Amino acid sequence: MAVESAGAMSPVMAFALVGAIGVGSQWLAWKLRLPAIVLMLLAGLAIGPGLGIFDPERDIGRLMGPMISIAVAIILFEGGMTLNLHGLREAAVGVKRLVVIGAPVGWAGSAAALHYIAGLSWPSAAVFGGIMIVTGPTVIAPLLRTARLAKRPAQLLQWEAIVNDPIGALAAVLAFEVVLVVYASETFGAAVFDMGVGIVVATAMGIAAGWVLAEGFRRGRVPEFMKVPVVFASLLLVFALSDSLLHESGLLAVTIMGFYLANAGLPSYTELRRFKEHATVLLVSGVFILLAASMNIERLSLLDWSAAIFIVAVILIVRPVTVMLSLAFSNVPMRERLLVAFTGPRGVVLVAVAGLFSERLVSAGIEDADILTPLAFALVAATVVLHGFTLSPMARALGLAGAQVPGVIFVGGSRFSAAFAKALQAEEIPVLIADANRARLRSAREQGLPIYVGDILSDGAEHGVEFISFGRVIATSDNDAYNTLVATDLAPEFGREHVYQLKRAKQEQTRHALPATLGGRSIAGELRYLELAQHMQSGWEVRATNLTEEYGLEAWREDNPDSIPLAEILPGRALRILAADAEMKPQAGMRLLALSPGRDRAVEAAERNGEDDAKEAAKDAAVEAGSEKVEDQRSD
């Protein structure tokens, strides 16, 4: 039972509480490797209907509606900016089928399940069914990182979520427009006319705003430091103007505006998208906490046995049928179809958009729309928890589990990259060496290492490299500026603590030096590229050594005074790349990878197998060198 609060919380304190709990839940989820949406749901229910600490309607009041509207508008704008047609053209055939065929089939199937099983009216079912197309890119990404799927099913799930995110929201917006127009108009002809005008006006405003921004940025009318503020101010202006001219058309306008900017080919697009993603994280967590806290026992009691049957039907019937129809007669193997068919977690966008449209539909006279928000929460919680526990075992059962240890991407083909990658591969850690120059990958090809010929920052790499299987990046090319660019660009995706590069060459003049704030952590004992290349040319190699209680780190240092530690492999194959400033944490059973001076085969054999094997190895080495003396000894 909720505890009665002594008084209303001030709006400022309420905003601070929502922000702290939302971001805190996402941080804790990252720390515990759990889907953030589950923790946000629990936190929102705890401070709202559970403890009665926070009541959005009481503590925020009339501001809550506009806040959620603006937040959803920004979320949909972000979704529009993810829909790049060039990227979709390069995506696999399976992804295109899941979008072109799967979206309408999923919409129809979800709406039918909502109407016939959950008992919703067709207007509510049509709106909510459109939102259910979205499988949740913010949810599927952490699930894929945990499950470590093989490349193709992981790409199918990831790109389906990314592309269908704005499409599902757009479908819900269009269905919502239709419902409002039909309920507001007296005749069918008037309804069709009003809907057509709404779509045309919203589309025109979205395209016009996108074109003005794109041209202004392209012609240098807006300074770089003002581009992000201008985009957000324009977004709010378009949303407000479109809504004022034609009620509820603002969401469609901002979605189309984001879609236009995504396909405008702007040079600053990456920075714009990255900043809006950061803002969206704040807004998504805030909206989710607000909606969860606004739940009450009365609204939650609207969920009955029909809601449970509906969720089961979505997971076991609607999703599998949608995927199977979409991928029928394709080159996707059946086991991959099965994995994708039974994996469809829903995310925060579903709850945010459902919460907004629920209130609007109820205001329009559709009373059963009040159940949309609790139903959305129940569907999200059920799918996230279910797939979080079943995706990895299902992948293993179907033989689609990828590497269980996050791999390492080496950017720049060289002897050092190949040697380091080969040592990691011997420890069963996935590796990939990428370089735009195929000739530089010769050493890697000769050793049978996986390679990618191309720029790791290109759009082609986004589709051709299974980034989800890798957790670290090491830039080792001969170009310091490029290494810095790679480390800086990939740091937000991999985490700055997991991005490394060779130490940059010392510049005599400060105007030639790159800022220290850019790039990744130095590796290989702060050796620069030329120094490292000289070491490799003179026979240095990457070797692995077992550290035990009897033979610890200090003993290893005494035996290898010139060696440079590169990585620690802890029991359980947990990998830790050793930056130049990192402290080593030795423990029994650990494997230490280090760059060491070359040794002849006889000495290596003596350390491995003892004195007798060393003598035999020495004889073999002498034979290879053409020693007649050894030949005589053998003949005697």
XYZ file of N, CA, C and O in Angstrom, residues 462-631:
680
model
N 30.105 -0.405 -41.364
C 28.958 -0.488 -40.459
C 28.111 -1.710 -40.768
O 27.508 -2.306 -39.880
N 28.065 -2.096 -42.044
C 27.307 -3.273 -42.436
C 28.182 -4.507 -42.584
O 27.697 -5.632 -42.438
N 29.462 -4.325 -42.884
C 30.321 -5.462 -43.165
C 31.103 -5.979 -41.982
O 31.679 -7.065 -42.045
N 31.144 -5.227 -40.882
C 31.897 -5.638 -39.698
C 30.911 -5.910 -38.566
O 30.013 -5.104 -38.301
N 31.090 -7.034 -37.922
C 30.210 -7.425 -36.826
C 30.683 -6.753 -35.532
O 31.272 -7.365 -34.650
N 30.432 -5.456 -35.420
C 30.921 -4.685 -34.273
C 30.415 -5.246 -32.950
O 31.086 -5.104 -31.922
N 29.258 -5.873 -32.969
C 28.664 -6.364 -31.728
C 29.523 -7.435 -31.076
O 29.439 -7.674 -29.879
N 30.399 -8.098 -31.863
C 31.245 -9.172 -31.317
C 32.552 -8.655 -30.735
O 33.336 -9.451 -30.213
N 32.790 -7.366 -30.840
C 34.068 -6.808 -30.402
C 33.851 -5.790 -29.284
O 32.857 -5.072 -29.275
N 34.802 -5.766 -28.377
C 34.685 -4.850 -27.251
C 35.827 -3.871 -27.119
O 35.770 -2.971 -26.280
N 36.880 -4.027 -27.964
C 38.039 -3.148 -27.874
C 38.563 -2.829 -29.265
O 38.456 -3.652 -30.172
N 39.155 -1.653 -29.381
C 39.741 -1.209 -30.645
C 41.163 -0.743 -30.371
O 41.403 0.005 -29.412
N 42.111 -1.197 -31.215
C 43.499 -0.768 -31.104
C 43.930 -0.211 -32.455
O 43.977 -0.945 -33.442
N 44.194 1.077 -32.525
C 44.607 1.734 -33.766
C 46.123 1.689 -33.866
O 46.820 2.300 -33.047
N 46.641 0.974 -34.867
C 48.090 0.753 -34.978
C 48.623 1.111 -36.358
O 49.652 0.573 -36.780
N 47.944 1.984 -37.081
C 48.418 2.343 -38.417
C 49.636 3.261 -38.317
O 49.996 3.739 -37.238
N 50.263 3.537 -39.477
C 51.441 4.408 -39.489
C 51.079 5.881 -39.523
O 51.951 6.743 -39.588
N 49.771 6.178 -39.473
C 49.293 7.555 -39.531
C 48.728 7.945 -38.164
O 47.649 7.496 -37.776
N 49.463 8.770 -37.435
C 49.022 9.166 -36.091
C 47.686 9.881 -36.114
O 46.836 9.688 -35.228
N 47.482 10.722 -37.110
C 46.226 11.482 -37.190
C 45.049 10.541 -37.407
O 43.981 10.703 -36.812
N 45.263 9.528 -38.258
C 44.178 8.575 -38.512
C 43.910 7.730 -37.268
O 42.747 7.459 -36.936
N 44.954 7.303 -36.581
C 44.765 6.559 -35.334
C 43.943 7.375 -34.335
O 43.039 6.853 -33.667
N 44.268 8.658 -34.247
C 43.548 9.533 -33.328
C 42.089 9.687 -33.748
O 41.174 9.688 -32.908
N 41.873 9.803 -35.053
C 40.505 9.927 -35.560
C 39.699 8.670 -35.249
O 38.548 8.754 -34.788
N 40.281 7.503 -35.489
C 39.591 6.243 -35.223
C 39.246 6.129 -33.741
O 38.120 5.798 -33.370
N 40.234 6.396 -32.885
C 40.010 6.274 -31.449
C 38.948 7.259 -30.965
O 38.092 6.914 -30.136
N 38.981 8.480 -31.471
C 38.020 9.499 -31.054
C 36.617 9.166 -31.542
O 35.636 9.320 -30.813
N 36.525 8.694 -32.791
C 35.214 8.428 -33.386
C 34.545 7.194 -32.773
O 33.326 7.173 -32.598
N 35.321 6.174 -32.460
C 34.753 4.925 -31.946
C 34.648 4.893 -30.431
O 34.056 3.964 -29.876
N 35.232 5.885 -29.749
C 35.190 5.900 -28.286
C 33.767 5.900 -27.721
O 33.489 5.169 -26.763
N 32.823 6.694 -28.274
C 31.474 6.659 -27.705
C 30.807 5.292 -27.823
O 30.003 4.924 -26.977
N 31.120 4.546 -28.870
C 30.484 3.242 -29.067
C 31.115 2.158 -28.204
O 30.414 1.323 -27.626
N 32.436 2.142 -28.113
C 33.126 1.092 -27.368
C 33.446 1.494 -25.928
O 33.772 0.627 -25.119
N 33.366 2.773 -25.628
C 33.797 3.249 -24.324
C 35.237 3.712 -24.402
O 36.093 2.997 -24.916
N 35.492 4.917 -23.918
C 36.834 5.486 -24.058
C 37.893 4.641 -23.369
O 39.052 4.630 -23.785
N 37.508 3.897 -22.365
C 38.490 3.070 -21.663
C 38.860 1.818 -22.450
O 39.793 1.100 -22.082
N 38.143 1.546 -23.555
C 38.409 0.348 -24.362
C 38.958 0.688 -25.753
O 38.922 -0.167 -26.652
N 39.426 1.909 -25.942
C 39.959 2.334 -27.235
C 41.418 2.726 -27.045
O 41.744 3.554 -26.186
N 42.301 2.138 -27.861
C 43.745 2.316 -27.696
C 44.377 2.723 -29.030
O 43.817 2.481 -30.098
N 45.561 3.288 -28.934
C 46.327 3.626 -30.120
C 47.807 3.704 -29.763
O 48.172 3.783 -28.588
N 48.646 3.640 -30.804
C 50.069 3.816 -30.579
C 50.346 5.273 -30.201
O 49.635 6.182 -30.626
N 51.382 5.470 -29.410
C 51.724 6.829 -29.018
C 52.098 7.645 -30.244
O 52.792 7.176 -31.145
N 51.606 8.873 -30.270
C 51.848 9.728 -31.424
C 53.301 10.196 -31.452
O 53.927 10.386 -30.407
N 53.814 10.363 -32.668
C 55.184 10.852 -32.838
C 55.301 12.255 -32.246
O 54.386 13.077 -32.352
N 56.427 12.519 -31.631
C 56.641 13.815 -30.995
C 56.834 14.894 -32.050
O 57.603 14.729 -32.990
N 56.092 15.979 -31.893
C 56.179 17.089 -32.842
C 57.018 18.212 -32.243
O 56.843 18.590 -31.076
N 57.922 18.735 -33.040
C 58.792 19.815 -32.560
C 58.023 21.114 -32.379
O 58.316 21.919 -31.507
N 57.009 21.313 -33.231
C 56.236 22.550 -33.168
C 54.820 22.232 -32.715
O 54.202 21.268 -33.178
N 54.294 23.058 -31.824
C 52.978 22.792 -31.257
C 51.873 22.877 -32.307
O 50.833 22.242 -32.148
N 52.089 23.624 -33.369
C 51.039 23.745 -34.383
C 50.832 22.438 -35.143
O 49.820 22.254 -35.821
N 51.815 21.538 -35.073
C 51.691 20.252 -35.734
C 51.170 19.160 -34.806
O 50.873 18.056 -35.254
N 51.115 19.445 -33.518
C 50.712 18.443 -32.533
C 49.189 18.411 -32.405
O 48.521 19.444 -32.427
N 48.659 17.187 -32.267
C 47.230 17.021 -32.063
C 46.885 17.251 -30.594
O 47.715 17.000 -29.711
N 45.675 17.714 -30.285
C 45.303 17.952 -28.882
C 45.366 16.672 -28.068
O 44.989 15.589 -28.541
N 45.806 16.797 -26.838
C 45.921 15.629 -25.958
C 44.553 15.070 -25.583
O 44.440 13.912 -25.169
N 43.502 15.872 -25.718
C 42.164 15.415 -25.349
C 41.567 14.468 -26.381
O 40.541 13.841 -26.122
N 42.189 14.387 -27.564
C 41.686 13.497 -28.609
C 42.433 12.173 -28.553
O 43.545 12.071 -28.054
N 41.814 11.148 -29.140
C 42.476 9.861 -29.271
C 42.188 8.923 -28.121
O 41.349 9.182 -27.249
N 42.899 7.774 -28.145
C 42.697 6.749 -27.133
C 43.899 6.609 -26.224
O 44.829 7.420 -26.252
N 43.897 5.573 -25.438
C 44.976 5.318 -24.490
C 46.178 4.714 -25.217
O 46.023 3.914 -26.141
N 47.364 5.094 -24.789
C 48.581 4.587 -25.424
C 48.801 3.127 -25.040
O 48.473 2.694 -23.935
N 49.369 2.382 -25.997
C 49.616 0.963 -25.779
C 51.035 0.650 -26.223
O 51.704 1.476 -26.847
N 51.490 -0.552 -25.926
C 52.825 -1.033 -26.314
C 53.923 -0.210 -25.654
O 54.905 0.161 -26.297
N 53.734 0.086 -24.367
C 54.773 0.779 -23.635
C 55.127 2.136 -24.187
O 56.260 2.596 -24.065
N 54.177 2.783 -24.835
C 54.381 4.102 -25.430
C 55.395 4.087 -26.568
O 55.994 5.106 -26.896
N 55.579 2.910 -27.173
C 56.412 2.863 -28.378
C 55.670 3.531 -29.525
O 54.469 3.322 -29.705
N 56.382 4.318 -30.310
C 55.792 4.924 -31.488
C 55.883 3.948 -32.657
O 56.563 2.925 -32.575
N 55.205 4.277 -33.739
C 55.086 3.325 -34.841
C 56.450 2.908 -35.389
O 56.707 1.712 -35.576
N 57.332 3.865 -35.642
C 58.636 3.530 -36.226
C 59.469 2.679 -35.265
O 60.131 1.724 -35.689
N 59.426 3.006 -33.975
C 60.159 2.210 -32.996
C 59.615 0.781 -32.936
O 60.379 -0.189 -32.870
N 58.306 0.662 -32.990
C 57.683 -0.647 -32.947
C 58.022 -1.447 -34.202
O 58.313 -2.653 -34.133
N 57.997 -0.780 -35.353
C 58.336 -1.461 -36.609
C 59.785 -1.956 -36.591
O 60.087 -3.056 -37.080
N 60.690 -1.171 -36.013
C 62.091 -1.594 -35.916
C 62.230 -2.815 -35.012
O 62.995 -3.735 -35.311
N 61.493 -2.833 -33.912
C 61.533 -3.994 -33.026
C 61.052 -5.246 -33.764
O 61.679 -6.318 -33.660
N 59.946 -5.131 -34.489
C 59.409 -6.292 -35.200
C 60.364 -6.740 -36.296
O 60.517 -7.946 -36.557
N 61.028 -5.787 -36.943
C 61.982 -6.117 -37.999
C 63.181 -6.890 -37.429
O 63.738 -7.774 -38.092
N 63.545 -6.576 -36.187
C 64.706 -7.225 -35.581
C 64.357 -8.530 -34.879
O 65.206 -9.109 -34.202
N 63.116 -8.979 -35.024
C 62.759 -10.299 -34.511
C 61.944 -10.328 -33.238
O 61.722 -11.410 -32.681
N 61.475 -9.181 -32.757
C 60.633 -9.194 -31.564
C 59.316 -9.894 -31.879
O 58.855 -9.916 -33.029
N 58.692 -10.455 -30.863
C 57.463 -11.221 -31.058
C 56.570 -11.098 -29.835
O 57.019 -10.677 -28.762
N 55.309 -11.480 -30.029
C 54.342 -11.453 -28.927
C 54.221 -12.863 -28.366
O 53.895 -13.802 -29.096
N 54.511 -13.005 -27.068
C 54.470 -14.323 -26.445
C 53.550 -14.296 -25.224
O 53.370 -13.272 -24.568
N 53.019 -15.473 -24.907
C 52.143 -15.630 -23.744
C 52.868 -16.423 -22.672
O 53.581 -17.391 -22.968
N 52.705 -16.021 -21.417
C 53.352 -16.682 -20.289
C 52.323 -16.927 -19.201
O 51.522 -16.044 -18.878
N 52.357 -18.126 -18.614
C 51.487 -18.431 -17.484
C 52.105 -17.891 -16.201
O 53.279 -18.136 -15.912
N 51.320 -17.156 -15.443
C 51.758 -16.704 -14.127
C 51.102 -17.578 -13.065
O 49.880 -17.786 -13.090
N 51.917 -18.083 -12.162
C 51.423 -18.947 -11.094
C 51.874 -18.382 -9.754
O 52.551 -17.353 -9.680
N 51.490 -19.070 -8.685
C 51.944 -18.635 -7.372
C 53.458 -18.780 -7.239
O 54.112 -17.986 -6.574
N 54.017 -19.823 -7.897
C 55.463 -20.033 -7.837
C 56.199 -19.099 -8.791
O 57.312 -18.647 -8.497
N 55.587 -18.835 -9.937
C 56.235 -17.981 -10.947
C 55.337 -16.769 -11.180
O 54.426 -16.781 -12.001
N 55.577 -15.738 -10.388
C 54.722 -14.566 -10.435
C 55.267 -13.459 -11.318
O 56.199 -13.652 -12.106
N 54.685 -12.287 -11.153
C 55.034 -11.155 -12.010
C 56.480 -10.718 -11.809
O 57.188 -10.410 -12.778
N 56.932 -10.689 -10.560
C 58.303 -10.229 -10.304
C 59.325 -11.161 -10.934
O 60.328 -10.720 -11.516
N 59.063 -12.463 -10.837
C 59.976 -13.425 -11.463
C 59.970 -13.258 -12.976
O 61.023 -13.338 -13.637
N 58.796 -12.993 -13.520
C 58.719 -12.789 -14.976
C 59.497 -11.544 -15.379
O 60.199 -11.548 -16.396
N 59.380 -10.496 -14.591
C 60.109 -9.263 -14.920
C 61.619 -9.484 -14.870
O 62.359 -8.943 -15.694
N 62.077 -10.284 -13.914
C 63.508 -10.558 -13.836
C 63.995 -11.331 -15.058
O 65.103 -11.081 -15.562
N 63.175 -12.269 -15.536
C 63.556 -13.074 -16.695
C 63.368 -12.324 -18.008
O 63.979 -12.688 -19.025
N 62.489 -11.293 -18.009
C 62.177 -10.573 -19.253
C 62.263 -9.067 -19.001
O 61.245 -8.358 -19.076
N 63.453 -8.561 -18.720
C 63.568 -7.135 -18.354
C 63.209 -6.183 -19.489
O 62.804 -5.046 -19.237
N 63.357 -6.623 -20.738
C 63.082 -5.738 -21.871
C 61.674 -5.896 -22.433
O 61.281 -5.147 -23.339
N 60.942 -6.881 -21.968
C 59.613 -7.158 -22.516
C 58.614 -6.068 -22.144
O 58.728 -5.436 -21.092
N 57.629 -5.895 -23.015
C 56.605 -4.866 -22.825
C 55.248 -5.548 -22.691
O 54.754 -6.144 -23.656
N 54.624 -5.519 -21.512
C 53.305 -6.159 -21.341
C 52.255 -5.530 -22.252
O 52.202 -4.308 -22.403
N 51.429 -6.387 -22.847
C 50.381 -5.914 -23.753
C 48.977 -6.211 -23.242
O 48.062 -5.407 -23.431
N 48.793 -7.389 -22.627
C 47.444 -7.772 -22.212
C 47.518 -8.828 -21.118
O 48.481 -9.595 -21.032
N 46.477 -8.850 -20.307
C 46.291 -9.889 -19.301
C 45.048 -10.691 -19.665
O 44.016 -10.115 -20.008
N 45.169 -12.003 -19.606
C 44.022 -12.877 -19.827
C 43.770 -13.608 -18.516
O 44.522 -14.494 -18.118
N 42.709 -13.218 -17.841
C 42.400 -13.743 -16.528
C 41.702 -15.091 -16.650
O 41.205 -15.450 -17.723
N 41.666 -15.864 -15.590
C 40.921 -17.133 -15.634
C 39.488 -16.897 -16.087
O 38.822 -15.964 -15.632
N 39.008 -17.738 -16.991
C 37.707 -17.515 -17.599
C 37.803 -16.752 -18.891
O 36.799 -16.371 -19.474
N 39.031 -16.471 -19.355
C 39.321 -15.805 -20.620
C 38.865 -14.352 -20.629
O 38.581 -13.798 -21.688
N 38.781 -13.718 -19.480
C 38.488 -12.284 -19.432
C 39.748 -11.525 -19.862
O 40.833 -11.750 -19.323
N 39.581 -10.634 -20.835
C 40.720 -9.936 -21.427
C 40.838 -8.523 -20.863
O 39.837 -7.809 -20.732
N 42.058 -8.127 -20.572
C 42.343 -6.757 -20.142
C 43.548 -6.259 -20.927
O 44.664 -6.747 -20.749
N 43.316 -5.306 -21.824
C 44.410 -4.698 -22.579
C 45.160 -3.751 -21.644
O 44.543 -2.965 -20.905
N 46.465 -3.820 -21.672
C 47.281 -3.021 -20.759
C 47.730 -1.738 -21.452
O 48.583 -1.757 -22.335
N 47.139 -0.632 -21.057
C 47.589 0.661 -21.558
C 48.943 0.980 -20.937
O 49.376 0.357 -19.972
N 49.618 1.962 -21.502
C 50.958 2.303 -21.034
C 50.953 2.745 -19.580
O 51.925 2.532 -18.852
N 49.846 3.356 -19.112
C 49.784 3.862 -17.743
C 49.006 2.936 -16.811
O 48.709 3.301 -15.679
N 48.666 1.735 -17.288
C 47.848 0.825 -16.482
C 48.707 0.063 -15.478
O 49.862 -0.278 -15.756
N 48.127 -0.193 -14.319
C 48.790 -1.015 -13.317
C 48.418 -2.470 -13.549
O 47.258 -2.802 -13.740
N 49.420 -3.335 -13.546
C 49.155 -4.750 -13.736
C 48.570 -5.340 -12.462
O 48.935 -4.942 -11.348
N 47.658 -6.287 -12.633
C 46.994 -6.929 -11.511
C 47.195 -8.433 -11.608
O 46.287 -9.171 -12.001
N 48.394 -8.893 -11.282
C 48.687 -10.309 -11.458
C 47.909 -11.181 -10.486
O 47.624 -10.788 -9.356
N 47.531 -12.366 -10.953
C 46.899 -13.356 -10.108
C 47.209 -14.732 -10.662
O 47.528 -14.890 -11.840
N 47.133 -15.724 -9.801
C 47.467 -17.080 -10.212
C 46.528 -17.541 -11.321
O 45.323 -17.294 -11.280
N 47.098 -18.199 -12.304
C 46.312 -18.695 -13.426
C 46.140 -17.694 -14.549
O 45.466 -17.970 -15.533
N 46.758 -16.538 -14.405
C 46.632 -15.503 -15.434
C 47.642 -15.746 -16.551
O 48.742 -16.248 -16.323
N 47.255 -15.410 -17.766
C 48.147 -15.455 -18.921
C 48.566 -14.035 -19.251
O 47.726 -13.136 -19.366
N 49.854 -13.826 -19.402
C 50.381 -12.503 -19.702
C 50.920 -12.488 -21.127
O 51.784 -13.300 -21.485
N 50.370 -11.584 -21.963
C 50.864 -11.404 -23.319
C 51.803 -10.214 -23.344
O 51.442 -9.130 -22.843
N 52.984 -10.409 -23.914
C 53.975 -9.332 -23.904
C 54.757 -9.338 -25.199
O 54.921 -10.372 -25.859
N 55.225 -8.159 -25.573
C 56.119 -7.999 -26.721
C 57.549 -8.179 -26.213
O 58.009 -7.412 -25.369
N 58.243 -9.196 -26.727
C 59.554 -9.567 -26.195
C 60.570 -9.721 -27.310
O 60.208 -10.012 -28.462
N 61.859 -9.549 -26.978
C 62.905 -9.779 -27.978
C 62.877 -11.218 -28.463
O 62.512 -12.138 -27.725
N 63.279 -11.442 -29.723
C 63.268 -12.779 -30.291
C 64.287 -13.674 -29.625
O 65.346 -13.234 -29.175
N 63.988 -14.970 -29.559
C 64.898 -15.948 -28.992
C 65.035 -17.112 -29.959
O 64.101 -17.436 -30.701
N 66.231 -17.763 -29.951
C 66.400 -18.879 -30.879
C 65.614 -20.088 -30.386
O 65.200 -20.176 -29.241
N 65.438 -21.009 -31.251
C 64.576 -22.152 -30.966
C 65.120 -23.019 -29.848
O 64.373 -23.651 -29.110
N 66.435 -23.087 -29.722
C 67.003 -23.939 -28.679
C 66.637 -23.429 -27.288
O 66.279 -24.201 -26.399
N 66.735 -22.103 -27.086
C 66.411 -21.545 -25.777
C 64.928 -21.721 -25.484
O 64.529 -22.046 -24.366
N 64.091 -21.492 -26.481
C 62.663 -21.676 -26.284
C 62.346 -23.106 -25.884
O 61.547 -23.361 -24.987
N 63.004 -24.040 -26.567
C 62.743 -25.438 -26.262
C 63.206 -25.790 -24.852
O 62.579 -26.590 -24.154
N 64.351 -25.213 -24.421
C 64.846 -25.484 -23.070
C 63.835 -25.038 -22.025
O 63.621 -25.721 -21.017
N 63.188 -23.892 -22.248
C 62.210 -23.397 -21.290
C 60.917 -24.208 -21.338
O 60.240 -24.369 -20.339
N 60.625 -24.731 -22.523
C 59.380 -25.477 -22.652
C 59.511 -26.921 -22.199
O 58.675 -27.451 -21.493
N 60.522 -27.585 -22.640
C 60.587 -29.035 -22.495
C 61.779 -29.563 -21.712
O 61.937 -30.766 -21.568
N 62.682 -28.679 -21.293
C 63.802 -29.161 -20.528
C 65.065 -29.297 -21.351
O 65.097 -29.083 -22.559
N 66.120 -29.749 -20.720
C 67.453 -29.764 -21.344
C 67.529 -30.733 -22.510
O 68.119 -30.429 -23.542
N 66.935 -31.927 -22.399
C 67.049 -32.922 -23.476
C 66.411 -32.421 -24.756
O 66.990 -32.543 -25.845
N 65.219 -31.876 -24.616
C 64.557 -31.358 -25.810
C 65.330 -30.181 -26.375
O 65.326 -29.951 -27.582
N 65.993 -29.419 -25.516
C 66.763 -28.275 -25.997
C 67.935 -28.736 -26.853
O 68.243 -28.128 -27.888
N 68.588 -29.817 -26.442
C 69.705 -30.327 -27.245
C 69.227 -30.781 -28.618
O 69.863 -30.532 -29.639
N 68.095 -31.456 -28.625
C 67.561 -31.930 -29.911
C 67.179 -30.756 -30.802
O 67.417 -30.754 -32.001
N 66.602 -29.718 -30.169
C 66.243 -28.534 -30.948
C 67.480 -27.841 -31.491
O 67.480 -27.306 -32.603
N 68.560 -27.852 -30.688
C 69.803 -27.240 -31.151
C 70.351 -27.984 -32.368
O 70.871 -27.380 -33.307
N 70.258 -29.318 -32.326
C 70.709 -30.105 -33.484
C 69.887 -29.768 -34.722
O 70.405 -29.605 -35.818
N 68.566 -29.677 -34.524
C 67.705 -29.349 -35.666
C 68.042 -27.986 -36.229
O 68.089 -27.786 -37.448
N 68.287 -27.023 -35.327
C 68.641 -25.685 -35.788
C 69.949 -25.705 -36.550
O 70.118 -25.016 -37.564
N 70.894 -26.505 -36.073
C 72.181 -26.580 -36.760
C 72.046 -27.231 -38.127
O 72.694 -26.830 -39.090
N 71.199 -28.244 -38.207
C 70.974 -28.879 -39.508
C 70.406 -27.879 -40.496
O 70.823 -27.791 -41.648
N 69.445 -27.120 -40.042
C 68.843 -26.122 -40.932
C 69.869 -25.093 -41.377
O 69.772 -24.536 -42.462
N 70.863 -24.840 -40.518
C 71.909 -23.879 -40.881
C 73.003 -24.516 -41.727
O 73.969 -23.856 -42.112
N 72.906 -25.797 -41.976
C 73.906 -26.468 -42.826
C 75.149 -26.884 -42.081
O 76.242 -26.941 -42.669
N 75.029 -27.190 -40.774
C 76.209 -27.554 -39.992
C 76.627 -28.982 -40.319
O 75.888 -29.930 -40.061
N 77.810 -29.135 -40.874
C 78.316 -30.462 -41.219
C 78.699 -31.247 -39.971
O 78.644 -32.479 -39.950
N 79.095 -30.547 -38.904
C 79.514 -31.217 -37.685
C 78.367 -32.021 -37.091
O 78.539 -33.180 -36.680
N 77.213 -31.474 -37.037
C 76.052 -32.178 -36.491
C 75.693 -33.360 -37.363
O 75.304 -34.431 -36.898
N 75.836 -33.183 -38.679
C 75.562 -34.289 -39.593
C 76.498 -35.451 -39.313
O 76.109 -36.619 -39.325
